[in-house]
Amino acid sequence: MMRFAGKTALVTGALGGIGGAACRRLAAEGARLVLVDRPGLDAEPLLAALAGADAAPALFLPADITDEAAVADVCARAVAETGRLDVIVNVAGQMIYKPLEDLTMDDWQRLFAVNLFGAAQFIRQGLRLMGPGGAIVNVASIHAHQTSPLVAPYAAAKAGLVSLTRSAAIEGKEKGIRINAVLPGAVETQMLRDSPNIKSGAETIDPADIGTPDEIAAAIAFLAAEEASFITGSGLVVDGGRLTKL
Ligand SMILES: NC(=O)c1ccc[n+]([C@@H]2O[C@H](COP(=O)([O-])OP(=O)(O)OC[C@H]3O[C@@H](n4cnc5c(N)ncnc54)[C@H](O)[C@@H]3O)[C@@H](O)[C@H]2O)c1
């Protein structure tokens, strides 16, 4: 399938596990990629992997997504350098593990800035810059619905992101821009391997309930594609059925 031929797709958190898989999938289907991730990271391996795709060369625009001016700048540069902006995938995210008793205002602000406010700024720019047919996909988490100890700000921010997806869909509808969320379960990435909850046994995951970044990327691509034209404001759980069990 070449569902994104001639389109520009901007992916935040592009150098992470799920972000990288989303970039490879969208590029394989013809999109020109704009990769956004923190300054100082090495984008060369992903740029090299994307170079084999049919689309024009991908761009790496480093930015901290919690920096409002930087977000406006990368979106403007994406349009200036590729001539358009059709898809935004908000993948960048972070976790911290702390009991509520120890969580400072600074912790809460940092987690909300990365997991919610950054996406809000990309949505803002997307609503300004994208034309009809544009699509935004927010990567939330099943922590928006059910959660585990020590990750309260992450779970609350991801629940906020699902709510923001609904608000954005309402405002996007009149512009012909769709906004949806994917809520991944456990995904085989560095974020999962680093989890102290997994290491300590506070959270156990059946290996059958661990998905791959490519399986999340497939859902992202579906929601970003024109075939999902009647889907907006929705949250698609992609967790191998983990949340369905009592
Ligand atoms: N891995 C999982 O099991 C899982 C499950 C559910 C949801 N998610 C969500 O999926 C998304 C991607 O997670 P992943 O597993 O690929 O993690 P990852 O750590 O591999 O990737 C996250 C990326 O976001 C980038 N990032 C973080 N803060 C940033 C900032 N301020 N500015 C710019 N970039 C920033 C990081 O540099 C990194 O490349 C996250 O939003 C995460 O919450 C992951």
PDB file of C-alpha atoms and ligand atoms in Angstrom:
ATOM      1  CA  MET A   1       0.000   0.000   0.000  1.00  0.00           C
ATOM      2  CA  MET A   2       1.147   3.565  -0.710  1.00  0.00           C
ATOM      3  CA  ARG A   3      -1.372   5.443   1.390  1.00  0.00           C
ATOM      4  CA  PHE A   4       0.923   8.420   2.005  1.00  0.00           C
ATOM      5  CA  ALA A   5       2.421   9.057  -1.437  1.00  0.00           C
ATOM      6  CA  GLY A   6       3.214  12.757  -1.858  1.00  0.00           C
ATOM      7  CA  LYS A   7       2.391  13.554   1.762  1.00  0.00           C
ATOM      8  CA  THR A   8       4.524  14.991   4.553  1.00  0.00           C
ATOM      9  CA  ALA A   9       4.374  13.301   7.962  1.00  0.00           C
ATOM     10  CA  LEU A  10       5.942  14.802  11.091  1.00  0.00           C
ATOM     11  CA  VAL A  11       6.685  12.340  13.908  1.00  0.00           C
ATOM     12  CA  THR A  12       7.775  13.414  17.405  1.00  0.00           C
ATOM     13  CA  GLY A  13       9.817  11.018  19.511  1.00  0.00           C
ATOM     14  CA  ALA A  14      10.987   9.733  16.134  1.00  0.00           C
ATOM     15  CA  LEU A  15      14.228   8.280  17.511  1.00  0.00           C
ATOM     16  CA  GLY A  16      12.461   6.060  20.049  1.00  0.00           C
ATOM     17  CA  GLY A  17      11.074   2.574  19.589  1.00  0.00           C
ATOM     18  CA  ILE A  18       7.502   3.344  18.560  1.00  0.00           C
ATOM     19  CA  GLY A  19       8.422   6.618  16.816  1.00  0.00           C
ATOM     20  CA  GLY A  20      11.042   4.899  14.680  1.00  0.00           C
ATOM     21  CA  ALA A  21       8.623   2.147  13.688  1.00  0.00           C
ATOM     22  CA  ALA A  22       5.999   4.759  12.762  1.00  0.00           C
ATOM     23  CA  CYS A  23       8.546   6.613  10.615  1.00  0.00           C
ATOM     24  CA  ARG A  24       9.596   3.440   8.787  1.00  0.00           C
ATOM     25  CA  ARG A  25       5.986   2.459   8.156  1.00  0.00           C
ATOM     26  CA  LEU A  26       4.876   5.880   6.882  1.00  0.00           C
ATOM     27  CA  ALA A  27       7.982   6.214   4.685  1.00  0.00           C
ATOM     28  CA  ALA A  28       7.476   2.724   3.262  1.00  0.00           C
ATOM     29  CA  GLU A  29       4.035   3.898   2.191  1.00  0.00           C
ATOM     30  CA  GLY A  30       5.370   6.979   0.431  1.00  0.00           C
ATOM     31  CA  ALA A  31       5.394   9.730   3.071  1.00  0.00           C
ATOM     32  CA  ARG A  32       8.179  12.263   3.306  1.00  0.00           C
ATOM     33  CA  LEU A  33       9.222  12.202   6.963  1.00  0.00           C
ATOM     34  CA  VAL A  34      10.064  15.057   9.305  1.00  0.00           C
ATOM     35  CA  LEU A  35      11.680  13.563  12.387  1.00  0.00           C
ATOM     36  CA  VAL A  36      11.447  15.506  15.643  1.00  0.00           C
ATOM     37  CA  ASP A  37      13.315  14.446  18.770  1.00  0.00           C
ATOM     38  CA  ARG A  38      15.516  15.966  21.430  1.00  0.00           C
ATOM     39  CA  PRO A  39      18.566  17.956  20.334  1.00  0.00           C
ATOM     40  CA  GLY A  40      21.848  16.099  20.634  1.00  0.00           C
ATOM     41  CA  LEU A  41      20.535  12.665  19.656  1.00  0.00           C
ATOM     42  CA  ASP A  42      21.977  10.825  16.643  1.00  0.00           C
ATOM     43  CA  ALA A  43      19.367  10.600  13.893  1.00  0.00           C
ATOM     44  CA  GLU A  44      21.762   9.155  11.301  1.00  0.00           C
ATOM     45  CA  PRO A  45      20.820   5.457  11.728  1.00  0.00           C
ATOM     46  CA  LEU A  46      17.111   6.196  11.223  1.00  0.00           C
ATOM     47  CA  LEU A  47      17.770   8.641   8.361  1.00  0.00           C
ATOM     48  CA  ALA A  48      19.876   5.934   6.698  1.00  0.00           C
ATOM     49  CA  ALA A  49      17.131   3.340   7.208  1.00  0.00           C
ATOM     50  CA  LEU A  50      14.563   5.706   5.674  1.00  0.00           C
ATOM     51  CA  ALA A  51      16.811   6.539   2.712  1.00  0.00           C
ATOM     52  CA  GLY A  52      15.759   3.318   0.992  1.00  0.00           C
ATOM     53  CA  ALA A  53      12.102   4.377   0.902  1.00  0.00           C
ATOM     54  CA  ASP A  54      10.505   5.787  -2.238  1.00  0.00           C
ATOM     55  CA  ALA A  55       9.785   9.185  -0.705  1.00  0.00           C
ATOM     56  CA  ALA A  56      12.016  12.274  -0.788  1.00  0.00           C
ATOM     57  CA  PRO A  57      14.772  12.328   1.879  1.00  0.00           C
ATOM     58  CA  ALA A  58      13.643  12.617   5.483  1.00  0.00           C
ATOM     59  CA  LEU A  59      14.590  15.639   7.579  1.00  0.00           C
ATOM     60  CA  PHE A  60      15.659  15.646  11.223  1.00  0.00           C
ATOM     61  CA  LEU A  61      14.537  18.808  13.021  1.00  0.00           C
ATOM     62  CA  PRO A  62      15.741  18.566  16.634  1.00  0.00           C
ATOM     63  CA  ALA A  63      13.473  20.192  19.195  1.00  0.00           C
ATOM     64  CA  ASP A  64      12.380  19.813  22.773  1.00  0.00           C
ATOM     65  CA  ILE A  65       8.628  19.439  22.428  1.00  0.00           C
ATOM     66  CA  THR A  66       8.086  21.257  25.727  1.00  0.00           C
ATOM     67  CA  ASP A  67       9.481  24.427  24.103  1.00  0.00           C
ATOM     68  CA  GLU A  68       6.513  26.265  22.550  1.00  0.00           C
ATOM     69  CA  ALA A  69       8.624  28.376  20.170  1.00  0.00           C
ATOM     70  CA  ALA A  70      10.621  25.333  19.046  1.00  0.00           C
ATOM     71  CA  VAL A  71       7.413  23.440  18.227  1.00  0.00           C
ATOM     72  CA  ALA A  72       6.112  26.376  16.150  1.00  0.00           C
ATOM     73  CA  ASP A  73       9.493  26.580  14.414  1.00  0.00           C
ATOM     74  CA  VAL A  74       9.734  22.888  13.430  1.00  0.00           C
ATOM     75  CA  CYS A  75       6.169  22.908  12.095  1.00  0.00           C
ATOM     76  CA  ALA A  76       6.847  26.040  10.037  1.00  0.00           C
ATOM     77  CA  ARG A  77      10.117  24.549   8.749  1.00  0.00           C
ATOM     78  CA  ALA A  78       8.369  21.300   7.833  1.00  0.00           C
ATOM     79  CA  VAL A  79       5.985  23.273   5.619  1.00  0.00           C
ATOM     80  CA  ALA A  80       8.730  25.547   4.255  1.00  0.00           C
ATOM     81  CA  GLU A  81      11.031  22.646   3.335  1.00  0.00           C
ATOM     82  CA  THR A  82       8.525  20.067   2.070  1.00  0.00           C
ATOM     83  CA  GLY A  83       5.726  22.381   0.901  1.00  0.00           C
ATOM     84  CA  ARG A  84       3.010  20.778   3.032  1.00  0.00           C
ATOM     85  CA  LEU A  85       2.025  19.091   6.284  1.00  0.00           C
ATOM     86  CA  ASP A  86      -0.473  16.228   6.141  1.00  0.00           C
ATOM     87  CA  VAL A  87       0.154  14.021   9.163  1.00  0.00           C
ATOM     88  CA  ILE A  88       1.421  14.694  12.694  1.00  0.00           C
ATOM     89  CA  VAL A  89       2.137  11.769  15.008  1.00  0.00           C
ATOM     90  CA  ASN A  90       2.666  12.773  18.642  1.00  0.00           C
ATOM     91  CA  VAL A  91       4.821   9.946  19.969  1.00  0.00           C
ATOM     92  CA  ALA A  92       7.311  11.679  22.295  1.00  0.00           C
ATOM     93  CA  GLY A  93       6.703  10.732  25.904  1.00  0.00           C
ATOM     94  CA  GLN A  94       8.419  10.062  29.192  1.00  0.00           C
ATOM     95  CA  MET A  95       7.758   8.224  32.460  1.00  0.00           C
ATOM     96  CA  ILE A  96       8.992   8.699  35.994  1.00  0.00           C
ATOM     97  CA  TYR A  97       8.520   6.244  38.829  1.00  0.00           C
ATOM     98  CA  LYS A  98       7.818   7.816  42.224  1.00  0.00           C
ATOM     99  CA  PRO A  99       5.242   7.438  44.974  1.00  0.00           C
ATOM    100  CA  LEU A 100       2.673  10.240  45.158  1.00  0.00           C
ATOM    101  CA  GLU A 101       4.122  11.224  48.524  1.00  0.00           C
ATOM    102  CA  ASP A 102       7.379  12.227  46.823  1.00  0.00           C
ATOM    103  CA  LEU A 103       6.052  13.824  43.641  1.00  0.00           C
ATOM    104  CA  THR A 104       6.918  17.526  43.501  1.00  0.00           C
ATOM    105  CA  MET A 105       5.205  20.216  41.446  1.00  0.00           C
ATOM    106  CA  ASP A 106       8.272  20.144  39.225  1.00  0.00           C
ATOM    107  CA  ASP A 107       7.772  16.400  38.562  1.00  0.00           C
ATOM    108  CA  TRP A 108       4.120  16.950  37.684  1.00  0.00           C
ATOM    109  CA  GLN A 109       4.895  19.889  35.432  1.00  0.00           C
ATOM    110  CA  ARG A 110       7.666  18.025  33.585  1.00  0.00           C
ATOM    111  CA  LEU A 111       5.530  14.945  32.965  1.00  0.00           C
ATOM    112  CA  PHE A 112       2.540  16.981  31.804  1.00  0.00           C
ATOM    113  CA  ALA A 113       4.770  19.170  29.642  1.00  0.00           C
ATOM    114  CA  VAL A 114       6.147  16.176  27.739  1.00  0.00           C
ATOM    115  CA  ASN A 115       3.113  13.878  27.616  1.00  0.00           C
ATOM    116  CA  LEU A 116       0.288  16.415  27.216  1.00  0.00           C
ATOM    117  CA  PHE A 117       1.316  20.032  26.611  1.00  0.00           C
ATOM    118  CA  GLY A 118       3.813  19.182  23.861  1.00  0.00           C
ATOM    119  CA  ALA A 119       1.118  17.309  21.939  1.00  0.00           C
ATOM    120  CA  ALA A 120      -1.241  20.246  22.527  1.00  0.00           C
ATOM    121  CA  GLN A 121       1.260  22.593  20.866  1.00  0.00           C
ATOM    122  CA  PHE A 122       1.665  20.277  17.848  1.00  0.00           C
ATOM    123  CA  ILE A 123      -2.122  20.076  17.583  1.00  0.00           C
ATOM    124  CA  ARG A 124      -2.274  23.874  17.719  1.00  0.00           C
ATOM    125  CA  GLN A 125       0.202  24.194  14.868  1.00  0.00           C
ATOM    126  CA  GLY A 126      -1.447  21.366  12.929  1.00  0.00           C
ATOM    127  CA  LEU A 127      -4.837  23.069  13.088  1.00  0.00           C
ATOM    128  CA  ARG A 128      -3.205  26.248  11.787  1.00  0.00           C
ATOM    129  CA  LEU A 129      -1.038  24.736   9.068  1.00  0.00           C
ATOM    130  CA  MET A 130      -2.704  21.580   7.787  1.00  0.00           C
ATOM    131  CA  GLY A 131      -5.345  21.581   5.102  1.00  0.00           C
ATOM    132  CA  PRO A 132      -8.461  19.425   4.723  1.00  0.00           C
ATOM    133  CA  GLY A 133      -7.502  15.744   4.796  1.00  0.00           C
ATOM    134  CA  GLY A 134      -4.918  16.356   7.500  1.00  0.00           C
ATOM    135  CA  ALA A 135      -4.661  13.818  10.307  1.00  0.00           C
ATOM    136  CA  ILE A 136      -3.103  13.852  13.774  1.00  0.00           C
ATOM    137  CA  VAL A 137      -2.459  10.691  15.795  1.00  0.00           C
ATOM    138  CA  ASN A 138      -1.623  10.983  19.494  1.00  0.00           C
ATOM    139  CA  VAL A 139       0.158   8.075  21.145  1.00  0.00           C
ATOM    140  CA  ALA A 140      -1.410   7.781  24.602  1.00  0.00           C
ATOM    141  CA  SER A 141      -1.310   4.559  26.660  1.00  0.00           C
ATOM    142  CA  ILE A 142      -3.574   2.007  28.309  1.00  0.00           C
ATOM    143  CA  HIS A 143      -2.488   3.839  31.488  1.00  0.00           C
ATOM    144  CA  ALA A 144      -5.203   6.332  30.463  1.00  0.00           C
ATOM    145  CA  HIS A 145      -7.734   3.599  31.456  1.00  0.00           C
ATOM    146  CA  GLN A 146      -6.018   1.365  34.028  1.00  0.00           C
ATOM    147  CA  THR A 147      -2.705   1.821  35.741  1.00  0.00           C
ATOM    148  CA  SER A 148      -0.038   0.522  38.128  1.00  0.00           C
ATOM    149  CA  PRO A 149       1.742   2.019  41.159  1.00  0.00           C
ATOM    150  CA  LEU A 150       4.276   4.884  40.982  1.00  0.00           C
ATOM    151  CA  VAL A 151       3.282   6.381  37.607  1.00  0.00           C
ATOM    152  CA  ALA A 152       0.481   8.776  38.603  1.00  0.00           C
ATOM    153  CA  PRO A 153       1.579  11.820  36.540  1.00  0.00           C
ATOM    154  CA  TYR A 154       2.145   9.665  33.445  1.00  0.00           C
ATOM    155  CA  ALA A 155      -1.264   7.978  33.766  1.00  0.00           C
ATOM    156  CA  ALA A 156      -3.023  11.304  34.381  1.00  0.00           C
ATOM    157  CA  ALA A 157      -1.243  13.001  31.469  1.00  0.00           C
ATOM    158  CA  LYS A 158      -2.112  10.124  29.109  1.00  0.00           C
ATOM    159  CA  ALA A 159      -5.760  10.265  30.250  1.00  0.00           C
ATOM    160  CA  GLY A 160      -5.565  13.995  29.522  1.00  0.00           C
ATOM    161  CA  LEU A 161      -4.183  13.248  26.079  1.00  0.00           C
ATOM    162  CA  VAL A 162      -7.176  11.033  25.294  1.00  0.00           C
ATOM    163  CA  SER A 163      -9.461  13.869  26.426  1.00  0.00           C
ATOM    164  CA  LEU A 164      -7.479  16.387  24.360  1.00  0.00           C
ATOM    165  CA  THR A 165      -7.943  14.102  21.353  1.00  0.00           C
ATOM    166  CA  ARG A 166     -11.719  14.478  21.681  1.00  0.00           C
ATOM    167  CA  SER A 167     -11.544  18.275  22.087  1.00  0.00           C
ATOM    168  CA  ALA A 168      -9.218  18.586  19.110  1.00  0.00           C
ATOM    169  CA  ALA A 169     -11.435  16.381  16.951  1.00  0.00           C
ATOM    170  CA  ILE A 170     -14.373  18.721  17.555  1.00  0.00           C
ATOM    171  CA  GLU A 171     -12.368  21.784  16.513  1.00  0.00           C
ATOM    172  CA  GLY A 172     -10.637  19.936  13.671  1.00  0.00           C
ATOM    173  CA  LYS A 173     -13.853  18.699  12.093  1.00  0.00           C
ATOM    174  CA  GLU A 174     -14.778  22.032  10.510  1.00  0.00           C
ATOM    175  CA  LYS A 175     -11.298  22.192   8.958  1.00  0.00           C
ATOM    176  CA  GLY A 176     -11.439  18.603   7.665  1.00  0.00           C
ATOM    177  CA  ILE A 177      -8.644  17.550  10.030  1.00  0.00           C
ATOM    178  CA  ARG A 178      -9.040  14.305  11.979  1.00  0.00           C
ATOM    179  CA  ILE A 179      -7.449  13.727  15.392  1.00  0.00           C
ATOM    180  CA  ASN A 180      -7.302  10.270  16.981  1.00  0.00           C
ATOM    181  CA  ALA A 181      -5.341   8.468  19.675  1.00  0.00           C
ATOM    182  CA  VAL A 182      -3.667   5.079  19.867  1.00  0.00           C
ATOM    183  CA  LEU A 183      -3.472   3.564  23.355  1.00  0.00           C
ATOM    184  CA  PRO A 184      -0.688   0.983  23.311  1.00  0.00           C
ATOM    185  CA  GLY A 185      -0.356  -1.718  25.915  1.00  0.00           C
ATOM    186  CA  ALA A 186       3.100  -3.088  26.692  1.00  0.00           C
ATOM    187  CA  VAL A 187       5.434  -2.670  23.739  1.00  0.00           C
ATOM    188  CA  GLU A 188       8.904  -4.149  23.360  1.00  0.00           C
ATOM    189  CA  THR A 189      10.958  -0.917  23.609  1.00  0.00           C
ATOM    190  CA  GLN A 190      13.646   0.649  25.797  1.00  0.00           C
ATOM    191  CA  MET A 191      10.881   2.387  27.797  1.00  0.00           C
ATOM    192  CA  LEU A 192       9.467  -1.016  28.771  1.00  0.00           C
ATOM    193  CA  ARG A 193      12.885  -2.590  29.460  1.00  0.00           C
ATOM    194  CA  ASP A 194      13.790   0.361  31.750  1.00  0.00           C
ATOM    195  CA  SER A 195      10.598   0.105  33.832  1.00  0.00           C
ATOM    196  CA  PRO A 196      11.394  -0.253  37.560  1.00  0.00           C
ATOM    197  CA  ASN A 197       7.854  -1.631  38.012  1.00  0.00           C
ATOM    198  CA  ILE A 198       8.708  -4.534  35.718  1.00  0.00           C
ATOM    199  CA  LYS A 199      12.152  -5.012  37.255  1.00  0.00           C
ATOM    200  CA  SER A 200      10.713  -5.028  40.814  1.00  0.00           C
ATOM    201  CA  GLY A 201       7.754  -7.255  39.972  1.00  0.00           C
ATOM    202  CA  ALA A 202       5.199  -4.554  40.949  1.00  0.00           C
ATOM    203  CA  GLU A 203       3.843  -4.995  37.436  1.00  0.00           C
ATOM    204  CA  THR A 204       3.939  -8.355  35.688  1.00  0.00           C
ATOM    205  CA  ILE A 205       3.300  -8.802  32.020  1.00  0.00           C
ATOM    206  CA  ASP A 206       2.581 -12.097  30.302  1.00  0.00           C
ATOM    207  CA  PRO A 207       5.024 -12.289  27.368  1.00  0.00           C
ATOM    208  CA  ALA A 208       1.976 -12.921  25.167  1.00  0.00           C
ATOM    209  CA  ASP A 209       0.769  -9.426  26.124  1.00  0.00           C
ATOM    210  CA  ILE A 210       3.878  -7.655  24.805  1.00  0.00           C
ATOM    211  CA  GLY A 211       3.535  -6.219  21.328  1.00  0.00           C
ATOM    212  CA  THR A 212       6.055  -4.871  18.845  1.00  0.00           C
ATOM    213  CA  PRO A 213       6.611  -1.267  17.766  1.00  0.00           C
ATOM    214  CA  ASP A 214       5.574  -2.318  14.249  1.00  0.00           C
ATOM    215  CA  GLU A 215       2.164  -3.417  15.563  1.00  0.00           C
ATOM    216  CA  ILE A 216       1.646   0.053  17.057  1.00  0.00           C
ATOM    217  CA  ALA A 217       2.906   1.685  13.857  1.00  0.00           C
ATOM    218  CA  ALA A 218       0.307  -0.249  11.837  1.00  0.00           C
ATOM    219  CA  ALA A 219      -2.484   1.238  13.976  1.00  0.00           C
ATOM    220  CA  ILE A 220      -0.972   4.730  13.720  1.00  0.00           C
ATOM    221  CA  ALA A 221      -0.776   4.443   9.929  1.00  0.00           C
ATOM    222  CA  PHE A 222      -4.371   3.243   9.703  1.00  0.00           C
ATOM    223  CA  LEU A 223      -5.698   6.206  11.712  1.00  0.00           C
ATOM    224  CA  ALA A 224      -3.521   8.639   9.728  1.00  0.00           C
ATOM    225  CA  ALA A 225      -4.674   7.286   6.361  1.00  0.00           C
ATOM    226  CA  GLU A 226      -7.576   8.467   4.244  1.00  0.00           C
ATOM    227  CA  GLU A 227      -9.311   5.086   4.667  1.00  0.00           C
ATOM    228  CA  ALA A 228     -10.028   6.162   8.291  1.00  0.00           C
ATOM    229  CA  SER A 229     -11.886   9.218   6.950  1.00  0.00           C
ATOM    230  CA  PHE A 230     -14.929   8.660   9.227  1.00  0.00           C
ATOM    231  CA  ILE A 231     -12.857   8.129  12.389  1.00  0.00           C
ATOM    232  CA  THR A 232     -12.059  11.149  14.525  1.00  0.00           C
ATOM    233  CA  GLY A 233     -11.903  11.748  18.278  1.00  0.00           C
ATOM    234  CA  SER A 234     -11.468   8.048  18.926  1.00  0.00           C
ATOM    235  CA  GLY A 235      -8.984   6.152  21.079  1.00  0.00           C
ATOM    236  CA  LEU A 236      -7.859   2.826  19.682  1.00  0.00           C
ATOM    237  CA  VAL A 237      -6.558   0.390  22.315  1.00  0.00           C
ATOM    238  CA  VAL A 238      -3.737  -1.718  20.840  1.00  0.00           C
ATOM    239  CA  ASP A 239      -2.743  -4.071  23.646  1.00  0.00           C
ATOM    240  CA  GLY A 240      -3.257  -7.638  22.435  1.00  0.00           C
ATOM    241  CA  GLY A 241      -6.378  -7.844  24.580  1.00  0.00           C
ATOM    242  CA  ARG A 242      -4.556  -7.272  27.889  1.00  0.00           C
ATOM    243  CA  LEU A 243      -7.195  -4.849  29.248  1.00  0.00           C
ATOM    244  CA  THR A 244     -10.051  -7.189  28.457  1.00  0.00           C
ATOM    245  CA  LYS A 245      -9.100  -9.694  31.208  1.00  0.00           C
ATOM    246  CA  LEU A 246     -10.309  -9.521  34.798  1.00  0.00           C
TER     247      LEU A 246
HETATM  248  N1  LIG B   1       6.822   1.159  25.328  1.00  0.00           N
HETATM  249  C1  LIG B   1       5.642   0.958  25.840  1.00  0.00           C
HETATM  250  O1  LIG B   1       5.358  -0.112  26.418  1.00  0.00           O
HETATM  251  C2  LIG B   1       4.551   2.009  25.710  1.00  0.00           C
HETATM  252  C3  LIG B   1       3.268   1.668  26.100  1.00  0.00           C
HETATM  253  C4  LIG B   1       2.261   2.618  26.006  1.00  0.00           C
HETATM  254  C5  LIG B   1       2.553   3.875  25.522  1.00  0.00           C
HETATM  255  N2  LIG B   1       3.814   4.187  25.155  1.00  0.00           N
HETATM  256  C6  LIG B   1       4.050   5.532  24.643  1.00  0.00           C
HETATM  257  O2  LIG B   1       4.609   5.471  23.366  1.00  0.00           O
HETATM  258  C7  LIG B   1       5.425   6.605  23.145  1.00  0.00           C
HETATM  259  C8  LIG B   1       6.779   6.163  22.660  1.00  0.00           C
HETATM  260  O3  LIG B   1       7.338   5.332  23.610  1.00  0.00           O
HETATM  261  P1  LIG B   1       8.582   4.365  23.319  1.00  0.00           P
HETATM  262  O4  LIG B   1       8.300   3.119  24.043  1.00  0.00           O
HETATM  263  O5  LIG B   1       8.893   4.339  21.878  1.00  0.00           O
HETATM  264  O6  LIG B   1       9.690   5.134  24.185  1.00  0.00           O
HETATM  265  P2  LIG B   1      11.133   5.654  23.812  1.00  0.00           P
HETATM  266  O7  LIG B   1      11.700   6.120  25.096  1.00  0.00           O
HETATM  267  O8  LIG B   1      11.848   4.633  22.999  1.00  0.00           O
HETATM  268  O9  LIG B   1      10.814   6.915  22.869  1.00  0.00           O
HETATM  269  C9  LIG B   1      10.384   8.149  23.353  1.00  0.00           C
HETATM  270  C10 LIG B   1      11.039   9.217  22.502  1.00  0.00           C
HETATM  271  O10 LIG B   1      10.524  10.498  22.904  1.00  0.00           O
HETATM  272  C11 LIG B   1      11.598  11.404  22.919  1.00  0.00           C
HETATM  273  N3  LIG B   1      11.315  12.511  23.828  1.00  0.00           N
HETATM  274  C12 LIG B   1      11.103  12.436  25.160  1.00  0.00           C
HETATM  275  N4  LIG B   1      10.956  13.670  25.672  1.00  0.00           N
HETATM  276  C13 LIG B   1      11.088  14.534  24.635  1.00  0.00           C
HETATM  277  C14 LIG B   1      11.065  15.949  24.527  1.00  0.00           C
HETATM  278  N5  LIG B   1      10.864  16.728  25.603  1.00  0.00           N
HETATM  279  N6  LIG B   1      11.233  16.517  23.311  1.00  0.00           N
HETATM  280  C15 LIG B   1      11.444  15.738  22.233  1.00  0.00           C
HETATM  281  N7  LIG B   1      11.470  14.395  22.267  1.00  0.00           N
HETATM  282  C16 LIG B   1      11.305  13.801  23.458  1.00  0.00           C
HETATM  283  C17 LIG B   1      12.781  10.575  23.418  1.00  0.00           C
HETATM  284  O11 LIG B   1      14.024  11.201  23.106  1.00  0.00           O
HETATM  285  C18 LIG B   1      12.552   9.258  22.703  1.00  0.00           C
HETATM  286  O12 LIG B   1      13.222   9.206  21.444  1.00  0.00           O
HETATM  287  C19 LIG B   1       5.461   7.376  24.466  1.00  0.00           C
HETATM  288  O13 LIG B   1       4.554   8.456  24.409  1.00  0.00           O
HETATM  289  C20 LIG B   1       5.013   6.345  25.463  1.00  0.00           C
HETATM  290  O14 LIG B   1       4.418   6.947  26.576  1.00  0.00           O
HETATM  291  C21 LIG B   1       4.835   3.281  25.228  1.00  0.00           C
END
